[in-house]
Coordinates of C-alpha atoms and ligand atoms in Angstrom, one line a residue:
X1 CA -19.9 -9.8 -2.8
X2 CA -17.5 -7.1 -1.5
X3 CA -15.4 -7.5 1.6
X4 CA -15.7 -4.7 4.0
X5 CA -13.2 -4.7 6.9
X6 CA -15.6 -2.5 9.0
X7 CA -18.6 -4.7 8.6
X8 CA -17.3 -8.3 7.8
X9 CA -16.3 -10.5 10.7
X10 CA -13.9 -12.6 8.4
X11 CA -12.2 -12.6 5.1
X12 CA -13.9 -15.6 3.6
X13 CA -11.8 -17.9 1.0
X14 CA -14.9 -17.8 -1.3
X15 CA -14.7 -14.0 -1.9
X16 CA -13.8 -13.5 -5.6
X17 CA -10.4 -12.1 -6.8
X18 CA -10.7 -8.5 -7.9
X19 CA -10.9 -7.8 -11.7
X20 CA -7.6 -6.0 -11.9
X21 CA -5.2 -5.5 -15.1
X22 CA -2.7 -7.3 -12.9
X23 CA -4.8 -10.5 -12.6
X24 CA -5.5 -10.4 -16.3
X25 CA -1.8 -10.1 -17.1
X26 CA -0.4 -12.7 -14.7
X27 CA -1.5 -16.0 -13.6
X28 CA -0.1 -16.5 -9.9
X29 CA 0.3 -19.8 -8.1
X30 CA -1.8 -19.7 -4.9
X31 CA -0.3 -22.3 -2.2
X32 CA -2.7 -24.9 -0.9
X33 CA -5.0 -24.5 2.0
X34 CA -4.0 -25.9 5.6
X35 CA -5.8 -29.2 6.0
X36 CA -4.6 -30.4 9.4
X37 CA -3.4 -29.2 12.7
X38 CA 0.3 -28.0 12.9
X39 CA 2.7 -26.4 15.3
X40 CA 5.3 -23.7 14.5
X41 CA 7.7 -21.3 16.3
X42 CA 6.4 -18.1 14.2
X43 CA 2.9 -17.7 12.7
X44 CA 2.3 -14.9 10.2
X45 CA -1.3 -13.9 9.5
X46 CA -1.6 -12.3 6.1
X47 CA 0.1 -13.1 2.9
X48 CA 0.6 -9.7 1.4
X49 CA 4.0 -8.0 1.0
X50 CA 4.3 -7.6 4.8
X51 CA 3.5 -11.2 5.7
X52 CA 5.6 -12.7 2.9
X53 CA 8.5 -10.4 3.5
X54 CA 8.6 -11.3 7.3
X55 CA 8.4 -15.1 6.1
X56 CA 11.4 -14.5 4.0
X57 CA 13.5 -12.8 6.9
X58 CA 12.5 -15.4 9.5
X59 CA 13.1 -18.2 7.0
X60 CA 16.4 -16.6 6.0
X61 CA 17.4 -16.6 9.7
X62 CA 16.6 -20.4 9.8
X63 CA 13.5 -20.0 11.8
X64 CA 10.5 -22.4 11.6
X65 CA 7.7 -20.2 10.0
X66 CA 4.0 -20.8 8.8
X67 CA 2.1 -18.1 6.9
X68 CA -1.7 -18.2 6.5
X69 CA -3.8 -16.0 4.3
X70 CA -7.6 -16.1 4.2
X71 CA -7.9 -15.9 0.4
X72 CA -6.0 -16.2 -2.8
X73 CA -2.4 -14.9 -3.4
X74 CA -2.8 -11.1 -4.2
X75 CA -6.5 -10.8 -2.8
X76 CA -5.4 -7.7 -0.6
X77 CA -3.5 -4.7 -1.6
X78 CA -0.7 -6.8 -3.0
X79 CA -2.8 -7.6 -6.1
X80 CA -4.7 -4.3 -6.2
X81 CA -2.2 -1.5 -6.0
X82 CA -0.8 1.0 -8.6
X83 CA 2.7 -0.5 -8.5
X84 CA 4.4 2.9 -7.8
X85 CA 7.6 2.3 -6.0
X86 CA 7.7 5.3 -3.6
X87 CA 10.3 6.2 -0.9
X88 CA 8.1 6.9 2.0
X89 CA 5.0 5.6 3.8
X90 CA 2.0 6.9 5.7
X91 CA 1.0 10.6 5.1
X92 CA 3.8 12.6 6.8
X93 CA 6.4 14.0 4.5
X94 CA 10.1 14.3 5.6
X95 CA 9.6 17.9 6.3
X96 CA 6.5 17.2 8.4
X97 CA 8.6 14.6 10.3
X98 CA 11.4 17.1 10.7
X99 CA 9.0 19.8 12.1
X100 CA 7.6 17.3 14.6
X101 CA 10.7 15.2 15.8
X102 CA 13.7 17.3 14.6
X103 CA 16.2 16.9 11.7
X104 CA 18.3 13.9 12.9
X105 CA 14.9 11.8 13.5
X106 CA 13.7 12.9 10.0
X107 CA 17.1 11.7 8.4
X108 CA 16.8 8.5 10.5
X109 CA 13.3 7.9 9.1
X110 CA 14.5 8.8 5.6
X111 CA 17.1 6.0 6.0
X112 CA 14.2 3.5 6.8
X113 CA 12.2 4.7 3.8
X114 CA 15.2 4.4 1.4
X115 CA 16.2 1.2 3.0
X116 CA 12.7 -0.1 1.9
X117 CA 13.5 0.8 -1.7
X118 CA 17.0 -0.7 -1.5
X119 CA 15.6 -3.8 0.1
X120 CA 13.3 -4.2 -3.0
X121 CA 16.0 -3.6 -5.6
X122 CA 18.6 -5.8 -3.8
X123 CA 16.0 -8.6 -3.4
X124 CA 15.2 -8.3 -7.2
X125 CA 18.9 -8.8 -8.0
X126 CA 19.6 -11.4 -5.4
X127 CA 16.6 -13.7 -6.0
X128 CA 16.3 -12.9 -9.8
X129 CA 12.9 -11.4 -9.2
X130 CA 10.8 -10.9 -12.5
X131 CA 8.4 -8.1 -11.4
X132 CA 8.7 -5.7 -14.4
X133 CA 10.6 -3.2 -12.5
X134 CA 10.8 -0.1 -14.7
X135 CA 12.4 3.2 -13.9
X136 CA 11.0 6.5 -15.2
X137 CA 10.3 10.0 -14.2
X138 CA 7.9 10.5 -11.2
X139 CA 6.0 13.9 -11.6
X140 CA 4.5 15.7 -8.6
X141 CA 1.7 18.1 -10.1
X142 CA 0.4 21.2 -8.3
X143 CA -3.4 21.7 -8.6
X144 CA -3.4 25.3 -7.6
X145 CA -1.0 28.2 -7.9
X146 CA -0.4 28.2 -4.1
X147 CA 0.3 24.4 -4.1
X148 CA 3.0 25.0 -6.9
X149 CA 4.8 27.3 -4.6
X150 CA 4.5 24.9 -1.5
X151 CA 5.5 21.9 -3.8
X152 CA 8.5 23.8 -5.1
X153 CA 9.7 25.1 -1.8
X154 CA 9.3 21.6 -0.3
X155 CA 11.4 20.0 -3.2
X156 CA 14.2 22.6 -2.6
X157 CA 14.1 21.8 1.0
X158 CA 14.4 18.1 0.5
X159 CA 17.1 18.6 -1.9
X160 CA 19.2 20.8 0.5
X161 CA 18.5 18.9 3.7
X162 CA 17.9 15.4 2.6
X163 CA 19.8 15.2 -0.5
X164 CA 16.7 14.4 -2.9
X165 CA 17.4 15.7 -6.2
X166 CA 14.6 17.3 -8.2
X167 CA 13.8 19.4 -11.1
X168 CA 11.1 22.1 -10.9
X169 CA 8.7 23.2 -13.7
X170 CA 6.4 25.9 -14.1
X171 CA 2.9 25.8 -15.5
X172 CA 3.7 26.4 -19.0
X173 CA 6.6 23.7 -19.0
X174 CA 4.1 21.1 -17.8
X175 CA 1.4 22.1 -20.2
X176 CA 3.7 21.8 -23.1
X177 CA 5.0 18.5 -22.1
X178 CA 1.7 16.9 -21.4
X179 CA -1.3 18.9 -22.7
X180 CA -2.7 18.6 -19.2
X181 CA -5.3 21.0 -17.8
X182 CA -5.5 22.5 -14.2
X183 CA -1.9 22.1 -13.3
X184 CA 0.0 25.1 -12.1
X185 CA 3.6 23.7 -11.7
X186 CA 5.4 20.6 -10.8
X187 CA 8.4 18.7 -9.6
X188 CA 10.2 15.7 -11.3
X189 CA 12.1 13.2 -9.1
X190 CA 13.6 9.7 -10.0
X191 CA 10.7 7.1 -10.1
X192 CA 10.1 3.4 -10.7
X193 CA 7.1 1.1 -11.0
X194 CA 6.5 -2.6 -11.2
X195 CA 3.7 -5.3 -11.6
X196 CA 2.4 -5.6 -8.1
X197 CA 0.9 -9.0 -8.4
X198 CA 4.2 -10.6 -9.9
X199 CA 6.0 -9.1 -6.8
X200 CA 3.7 -11.0 -4.5
X201 CA 4.2 -14.1 -6.5
X202 CA 7.8 -13.6 -6.5
X203 CA 8.0 -13.2 -2.7
X204 CA 5.9 -16.3 -2.3
X205 CA 8.2 -18.2 -4.5
X206 CA 11.2 -17.1 -2.4
X207 CA 9.6 -17.8 0.9
X208 CA 8.7 -21.3 -0.2
X209 CA 12.3 -21.9 -1.5
X210 CA 13.5 -20.9 1.9
X211 CA 11.2 -23.6 3.5
X212 CA 8.6 -21.3 5.0
X213 CA 5.2 -23.2 4.9
X214 CA 2.7 -21.0 3.3
X215 CA -1.2 -21.8 3.4
X216 CA -3.8 -19.7 1.4
X217 CA -7.6 -19.9 1.6
X218 CA -7.0 -20.3 5.2
X219 CA -8.4 -17.6 7.5
X220 CA -7.4 -17.1 11.0
X221 CA -10.8 -17.2 12.7
X222 CA -9.7 -16.7 16.4
X223 CA -6.5 -16.5 18.4
X224 CA -6.3 -17.9 21.9
X225 CA -3.6 -17.2 24.3
X226 CA -2.1 -20.2 25.8
X227 CA 0.5 -20.7 28.6
X228 CA 3.2 -20.8 26.2
X229 CA 2.1 -19.2 23.1
X230 CA -1.1 -19.1 21.1
X231 CA -3.6 -21.4 19.3
X232 CA -5.0 -20.0 16.2
X233 CA -8.2 -21.7 14.9
X234 CA -8.7 -21.9 11.0
X235 CA -11.5 -23.8 9.2
X236 CA -9.5 -27.0 8.7
X237 CA -7.0 -27.2 11.5
X238 CA -5.5 -25.5 14.6
X239 CA -2.1 -23.9 14.5
X240 CA -0.1 -23.8 17.7
X241 CA 2.5 -21.0 17.6
X242 CA 4.8 -19.6 20.0
X243 CA 4.9 -16.0 18.4
X244 CA 2.5 -14.3 16.0
X245 CA 2.9 -11.6 13.4
X246 CA -0.2 -9.8 12.3
X247 CA 0.2 -8.8 8.6
X248 CA -3.5 -8.3 7.7
X249 CA -3.1 -4.6 7.6
X250 CA -6.4 -2.8 6.0
X251 CA -7.9 -6.2 5.4
X252 CA -7.9 -7.0 9.1
X253 CA -11.6 -8.1 9.9
X254 CA -13.7 -6.4 12.6
X255 CA -12.8 -7.3 16.1
X256 CA -10.0 -9.7 15.0
X257 CA -7.6 -9.2 17.8
X258 CA -7.4 -6.6 20.7
X259 CA -3.8 -5.6 19.7
X260 CA -5.0 -4.2 16.3
X261 CA -8.7 -3.5 17.0
X262 CA -9.6 0.3 16.2
X263 CA -5.9 0.8 15.5
X264 CA -6.3 1.8 11.8
X265 CA -9.0 3.1 9.4
X266 CA -9.6 1.0 6.3
X267 CA -10.1 3.5 3.3
X268 CA -10.9 2.6 -0.4
X269 CA -8.8 3.6 -3.2
X270 CA -9.9 2.8 -6.8
X271 CA -8.0 2.4 -10.0
X272 CA -9.0 2.0 -13.6
X273 CA -6.9 1.0 -16.7
X274 CA -7.9 2.3 -20.1
X275 CA -7.5 0.6 -23.6
X276 CA -4.0 1.0 -25.0
X277 CA -3.7 4.6 -26.2
X278 CA -3.1 5.3 -29.9
X279 CA 0.1 6.6 -31.1
X280 CA -1.7 9.8 -31.9
X281 CA -3.1 10.1 -28.5
X282 CA 0.2 9.4 -26.9
X283 CA 1.9 11.9 -28.8
X284 CA -0.8 14.5 -28.2
X285 CA -0.7 14.0 -24.5
X286 CA 3.0 13.3 -24.0
X287 CA 2.0 10.1 -22.2
X288 CA 4.5 8.2 -24.4
X289 CA 6.8 6.4 -22.0
X290 CA 6.9 4.8 -18.7
X291 CA 6.3 7.5 -16.2
X292 CA 4.2 8.2 -13.2
X293 CA 2.3 11.2 -11.6
X294 CA 0.6 12.2 -8.4
X295 CA -1.1 15.5 -7.7
X296 CA -1.2 17.8 -4.7
X297 CA -4.9 17.4 -3.8
X298 CA -5.8 16.1 -0.3
X299 CA -7.6 13.5 -2.2
X300 CA -4.9 12.7 -4.5
X301 CA -5.1 11.4 -8.1
X302 CA -2.3 9.1 -9.4
X303 CA -1.4 7.8 -12.6
X304 CA 1.1 6.0 -14.7
X305 CA 1.8 4.9 -18.3
X306 CA 2.0 1.2 -18.6
X307 CA 4.4 -0.5 -20.8
X308 CA 1.7 -1.6 -23.3
X309 CA 0.6 2.2 -23.7
X310 CA -2.5 2.0 -21.4
X311 CA -3.0 4.7 -18.7
X312 CA -3.5 3.6 -15.2
X313 CA -5.5 6.2 -13.3
X314 CA -6.4 6.1 -9.5
X315 CA -7.9 8.1 -6.8
X316 CA -10.1 7.9 -3.6
X317 CA -12.8 5.2 -3.6
X318 CA -16.2 5.0 -2.3
X319 CA -16.9 5.4 1.6
X320 CA -18.7 2.1 2.0
X321 CA -17.3 -1.3 0.6
X322 CA -20.5 -2.2 -1.1
X323 CA -20.3 1.0 -3.3
X324 CA -16.6 0.3 -4.3
X325 CA -17.3 -0.8 -7.9
X326 CA -20.5 1.4 -8.6
X327 CA -21.0 3.2 -11.9
X328 CA -21.0 6.4 -10.1
X329 CA -17.5 5.8 -8.7
X330 CA -16.1 4.7 -12.1
X331 CA -17.5 7.8 -13.7
X332 CA -16.3 10.2 -11.1
X333 CA -12.7 8.7 -11.6
X334 CA -13.1 8.8 -15.4
X335 CA -14.3 12.4 -15.3
X336 CA -11.2 13.5 -13.3
X337 CA -8.9 12.0 -16.1
X338 CA -10.7 13.8 -18.8
X339 CA -10.7 17.0 -16.8
X340 CA -6.9 16.8 -16.8
X341 CA -6.6 15.3 -20.4
X342 CA -9.5 16.2 -22.4
X343 CA -7.8 14.5 -25.4
X344 CA -8.5 11.1 -23.6
X345 CA -12.4 11.9 -23.8
X346 CA -13.9 8.5 -25.2
X347 CA -10.9 6.3 -24.3
X348 CA -12.4 3.0 -23.2
X349 CA -11.9 2.0 -19.4
X350 CA -11.2 -1.8 -19.6
X351 CA -10.4 -2.4 -15.9
X352 CA -11.8 -1.0 -12.8
X353 CA -11.1 -2.2 -9.0
X354 CA -11.0 -1.1 -5.7
X355 CA -8.9 -1.9 -2.6
X356 CA -8.4 -0.9 1.1
X357 CA -5.5 1.3 2.4
X358 CA -4.8 1.3 6.1
X359 CA -4.8 4.9 7.5
X360 CA -3.4 5.3 10.9
X361 CA -4.8 8.1 13.2
X362 CA -1.6 10.1 13.3
X363 CA -0.8 9.3 9.6
X364 CA 2.4 7.2 10.6
X365 CA 2.7 3.4 10.2
X366 CA 3.9 1.4 13.1
X367 CA 6.0 -1.8 13.4
X368 CA 5.2 -3.0 17.0
X369 CA 5.8 -6.0 19.1
X370 CA 4.4 -6.8 22.4
X371 CA 5.2 -9.7 24.9
X372 CA 8.2 -11.6 26.2
X373 CA 10.4 -14.2 24.9
X374 CA 7.8 -17.1 25.6
X375 CA 5.1 -15.6 23.5
X376 CA 5.3 -12.3 21.4
X377 CA 2.7 -10.8 19.3
X378 CA 3.4 -7.9 16.8
X379 CA 2.0 -6.1 13.8
X380 CA 3.1 -3.9 11.0
X381 CA 0.3 -1.6 9.5
X382 CA -0.8 1.9 8.7
X383 CA 1.1 2.6 5.5
X384 CA -1.8 4.7 3.9
X385 CA -1.3 4.6 0.0
X386 CA 2.5 3.7 0.3
X387 CA 3.5 0.1 0.9
X388 CA 4.7 -1.3 -2.4
X389 CA 8.4 -1.0 -1.1
X390 CA 7.7 -0.1 2.6
X391 CA 5.6 -3.0 3.4
X392 CA 8.2 -5.5 2.7
X393 CA 10.7 -3.5 4.7
X394 CA 8.2 -3.2 7.6
X395 CA 7.7 -7.0 7.4
X396 CA 11.4 -7.6 7.6
X397 CA 11.7 -5.2 10.5
X398 CA 8.7 -6.9 12.3
X399 CA 10.6 -10.2 11.8
X400 CA 13.8 -8.7 13.2
X401 CA 11.9 -7.1 16.3
X402 CA 10.8 -10.6 16.9
X403 CA 14.3 -12.0 16.6
X404 CA 16.1 -9.1 18.4
X405 CA 18.2 -8.5 15.2
X406 CA 18.6 -5.9 12.7
X407 CA 20.0 -3.1 14.9
X408 CA 16.8 -1.2 14.9
X409 CA 16.7 2.2 16.5
X410 CA 13.6 1.7 18.6
X411 CA 13.5 5.2 19.5
X412 CA 12.3 6.1 16.0
X413 CA 8.5 7.1 15.8
X414 CA 8.0 3.9 13.6
X415 CA 8.9 1.7 16.4
X416 CA 8.5 3.5 19.7
X417 CA 4.8 3.3 20.4
X418 CA 1.8 1.2 19.3
X419 CA -0.7 2.6 16.8
X420 CA -2.9 5.0 18.5
X421 CA -6.5 4.0 18.9
X422 CA -9.2 5.8 17.0
X423 CA -11.5 7.5 19.4
X424 CA -15.2 7.4 18.4
X425 CA -14.2 4.7 15.9
X426 CA -17.9 4.0 14.8
X427 CA -18.0 7.6 13.3
X428 CA -15.0 7.1 11.1
X429 CA -17.0 6.7 8.0
X430 CA -19.3 9.6 8.6
X431 CA -16.2 11.8 9.1
X432 CA -14.8 10.6 6.0
X433 CA -18.0 11.1 4.0
X434 CA -17.8 14.8 5.4
X435 CA -14.2 15.1 4.2
X436 CA -15.1 13.9 0.7
X437 CA -17.9 16.4 0.4
X438 CA -15.7 19.2 1.6
X439 CA -13.0 18.1 -0.9
X440 CA -15.4 18.0 -3.7
X441 CA -16.1 21.7 -3.3
X442 CA -12.6 22.9 -2.3
X443 CA -10.6 20.7 -4.7
X444 CA -12.5 20.9 -7.9
Ligands
FAD501 C1 -5.9 0.8 -5.0 C2 -4.6 0.9 -4.3 C3 -3.5 1.5 -4.9 C4 -2.3 1.6 -4.2 N1 -1.1 1.9 -4.9 C5 0.0 2.0 -4.4 C6 1.2 2.4 -5.1 O1 1.1 2.6 -6.2 N2 2.5 2.4 -4.4 C7 2.5 2.0 -3.1 O2 3.5 2.1 -2.5 N3 1.3 1.6 -2.4 C8 0.3 1.6 -3.1 N4 -0.8 1.0 -2.3 C9 -0.7 0.5 -0.9 C10 0.0 -0.8 -1.0 O3 -0.7 -1.5 -1.9 C11 -0.1 -1.5 0.5 O4 0.4 -0.5 1.3 C12 0.7 -2.7 0.7 O5 0.3 -3.6 -0.4 C13 0.2 -3.5 2.0 O6 0.8 -4.8 1.9 P1 0.4 -5.7 3.2 O7 1.0 -6.9 3.0 O8 0.5 -5.0 4.4 O9 -1.2 -5.9 3.0 P2 -2.2 -6.7 1.9 O10 -1.4 -6.9 0.7 O11 -3.4 -5.9 1.8 O12 -2.3 -8.1 2.6 C14 -3.0 -8.4 3.8 C15 -3.6 -9.8 3.7 O13 -4.0 -10.2 5.0 C16 -5.1 -11.3 4.5 N5 -6.0 -11.3 5.8 C17 -6.8 -10.4 6.4 N6 -7.3 -11.0 7.4 C18 -7.0 -12.3 7.6 C19 -7.1 -13.4 8.4 N7 -8.0 -13.2 9.5 N8 -6.5 -14.6 8.4 C20 -5.6 -14.7 7.3 N9 -5.4 -13.7 6.4 C21 -6.0 -12.6 6.5 C22 -5.8 -10.7 3.4 O14 -6.4 -11.8 2.7 C23 -4.7 -10.1 2.7 O15 -4.1 -10.9 1.7 C24 -2.1 1.0 -2.9 C25 -3.2 0.4 -2.3 C26 -4.6 0.5 -2.9 C27 -5.7 -0.4 -2.4

């Protein structure tokens, strides 16, 4: 049984955990389910990075907070992602933001994105979090000669305007380093990766230690507006809350709550992890130390070398949830790997899974709050495939917006407006299918 946010009415606690490499290498402690009615100042719905980070910020401020999640810890993206720590979110580059809103807004947005990475590293230090955080080069690879020029011009612009250092490589340099096919140039920047499920587990540990009440296997079934707040119905108890923070992101069920309905498009991304590569393969391919990669395709492939010598390889998933783990999808992704690295043909695929990323209509995430001092409701979502660092920052910002703290520049595009509503939302999947067909031909 697969969860499909555009079809399912709820995330059921009985849905199985995904078969990920992360679940196989870390046992996390899922907090208990709610078993009675309760009352709180702040209720967070969704216990991934966004929700747990919001809980940490509220609890650090001494506020009373309850967090509920419909399934086990790491059921959503928090247990399914690739673990790349990226500076940025959504699908707009700093240059695209600059073009749309001007340089000073782009710089302020850069500060938010870099702030997300700093928040992660400072929490790792401050709370002694054990998340296998590993620094290593991050290569952006061009899949056509034209993209190589665009990529290198963009890197130069980022270096000059945004002070992001990078090193450019031509086709021959890259091919010599990695024995990789169909790459026409690249750019290397500083990168880092981590174990995503350990990150969720550590955030939960911190939130609990700060006296936040966490309940998992506890779906919010309905939200009713009351005179002084909200009543949220769960299978084993009602929660009365003054303010609600929605942190269910791409896993938000169909018609869950007006404020987030049709505001994002859940799109599947899939990942497989190979058996450990032999020494011979590692030296033949150059995939011999922790490093990460992303290409320039519209339907990007991303991959990283894990500390035990396996390759994690990801890309777009199936259109419909029910096809997420099909053999066809596994083969498509595997063929993409061997097209780039022919030497890896025959390497065993040991894990495969899919997850939902939240795509906003204008490619930009939002952290938005509505209401007055008596009852506020807010959400943070729409990060596309970039949320390992940003989701926690967004959760912190959402909590700060609730508290009116944090000196947030509310004129920034991240905060100023709600997520735009998808028009013709029932046709989203059809359009995505068309896009994938086009990309299959255009981005061979
Ligand atoms: C395959 C894949 C690879 C990715 N790789 C990367 C990467 O390498 N780097 C990167 O930066 N980002 C990556 N991402 C994106 C990143 O993982 C997400 O942006 C981020 O984890 C989102 O965190 P979140 O807390 O907002 O959502 P989630 O972690 O998805 O949490 C949402 C939670 O809400 C709960 N929920 C839903 N409805 C209800 C309800 N009614 N009641 C209670 N709870 C509910 C769900 O059970 C779920 O646990 C990837 C995503 C996927 C799917």
